[in-house]
Rosetta silent file (secondary structure, phi, psi, omega in degrees, C-alpha in Angstrom):
SEQUENCE: MIDSDSVRRARVGAAIAASYREQPQSPEDDDLAMASAIAMTEAEPW
SCORE:     score description
SCORE:     0.000 S_00000001
   1 L     0.000  135.023  178.535    3.330  -25.176   -3.860 S_00000001
   2 L   -88.362  127.755 -178.761    0.380  -22.801   -4.304 S_00000001
   3 L   -83.253  158.805 -175.041   -2.766  -24.103   -2.662 S_00000001
   4 H   -64.334  -30.632  178.764   -6.126  -24.094   -4.415 S_00000001
   5 H   -65.374  -40.471  178.456   -7.648  -21.660   -1.904 S_00000001
   6 H   -63.571  -40.978  179.175   -5.014  -19.047   -2.739 S_00000001
   7 H   -65.019  -45.158  179.605   -5.686  -19.483   -6.442 S_00000001
   8 H   -61.373  -44.878 -179.786   -9.445  -19.214   -5.920 S_00000001
   9 H   -63.050  -39.971  178.280   -9.062  -16.091   -3.787 S_00000001
  10 H   -63.870  -41.749  179.044   -6.813  -14.475   -6.392 S_00000001
  11 H   -65.759  -42.968  179.037   -9.335  -15.210   -9.152 S_00000001
  12 H   -63.309  -44.663  178.759  -12.240  -13.850   -7.114 S_00000001
  13 H   -60.777  -41.571  178.702  -10.267  -10.713   -6.274 S_00000001
  14 H   -64.935  -39.475  179.050   -9.359  -10.188   -9.923 S_00000001
  15 H   -65.491  -40.880  178.662  -12.998  -10.604  -10.966 S_00000001
  16 H   -64.428  -45.980  179.684  -14.152   -8.059   -8.376 S_00000001
  17 H   -61.563  -41.309  179.286  -11.495   -5.547   -9.439 S_00000001
  18 H   -63.037  -39.514 -179.081  -12.417   -6.011  -13.115 S_00000001
  19 H   -66.421  -35.667  177.445  -16.092   -5.386  -12.386 S_00000001
  20 H   -70.309  -32.731  176.453  -15.278   -2.104  -10.623 S_00000001
  21 H   -68.891  -38.006 -179.023  -13.143   -1.027  -13.598 S_00000001
  22 H   -72.851  -35.849 -178.890  -15.985   -1.849  -16.008 S_00000001
  23 L  -138.798   84.206 -178.349  -18.670   -0.128  -13.922 S_00000001
  24 L   -60.536  156.989  176.753  -17.176    2.308  -11.387 S_00000001
  25 L   -67.209  147.117  177.615  -19.139    3.293   -8.319 S_00000001
  26 L   -93.791  166.384  174.911  -21.290    6.388   -8.624 S_00000001
  27 H   -57.996  -33.297  178.039  -21.460    9.204   -6.096 S_00000001
  28 H   -65.052  -39.389  176.862  -24.822    7.754   -5.005 S_00000001
  29 H   -61.662  -42.558  179.373  -23.133    4.406   -4.294 S_00000001
  30 H   -62.717  -41.790  179.304  -20.520    6.216   -2.207 S_00000001
  31 H   -62.395  -42.765  179.553  -23.223    8.065   -0.260 S_00000001
  32 H   -64.871  -42.413  179.139  -25.068    4.813    0.487 S_00000001
  33 H   -62.956  -41.677  179.462  -21.861    3.097    1.612 S_00000001
  34 H   -65.847  -42.735  179.002  -21.002    5.992    3.927 S_00000001
  35 H   -62.117  -40.740  178.634  -24.506    6.057    5.410 S_00000001
  36 H   -64.975  -42.388  179.573  -24.325    2.313    6.051 S_00000001
  37 H   -63.637  -41.889  178.765  -20.897    2.622    7.688 S_00000001
  38 H   -63.932  -44.499 -179.421  -22.107    5.434    9.944 S_00000001
  39 H   -61.959  -42.504  179.485  -25.226    3.481   10.935 S_00000001
  40 H   -65.347  -40.014  179.934  -23.193    0.377   11.800 S_00000001
  41 H   -66.005  -42.343  179.789  -20.720    2.430   13.833 S_00000001
  42 H   -67.791  -26.016 -179.786  -23.485    4.206   15.726 S_00000001
  43 H   -78.156  -13.409 -179.960  -25.145    0.858   16.491 S_00000001
  44 L   -68.915  138.555  179.654  -22.009   -0.405   18.269 S_00000001
  45 L   -84.917   61.109 -175.604  -22.287   -0.475   22.077 S_00000001
  46 L   -50.870    0.000    0.000  -19.025    1.428   22.620 S_00000001
């Protein structure tokens, strides 16, 4: 039996994937994501 959480997660994932197909990320979006990832990594108390 498939539980309702699995179904919900699959639907949410499909909706997210569809939105990226309809409006792909721009190079500016990629730059912002990379800058955010670097900032978070540098903030870690390694």
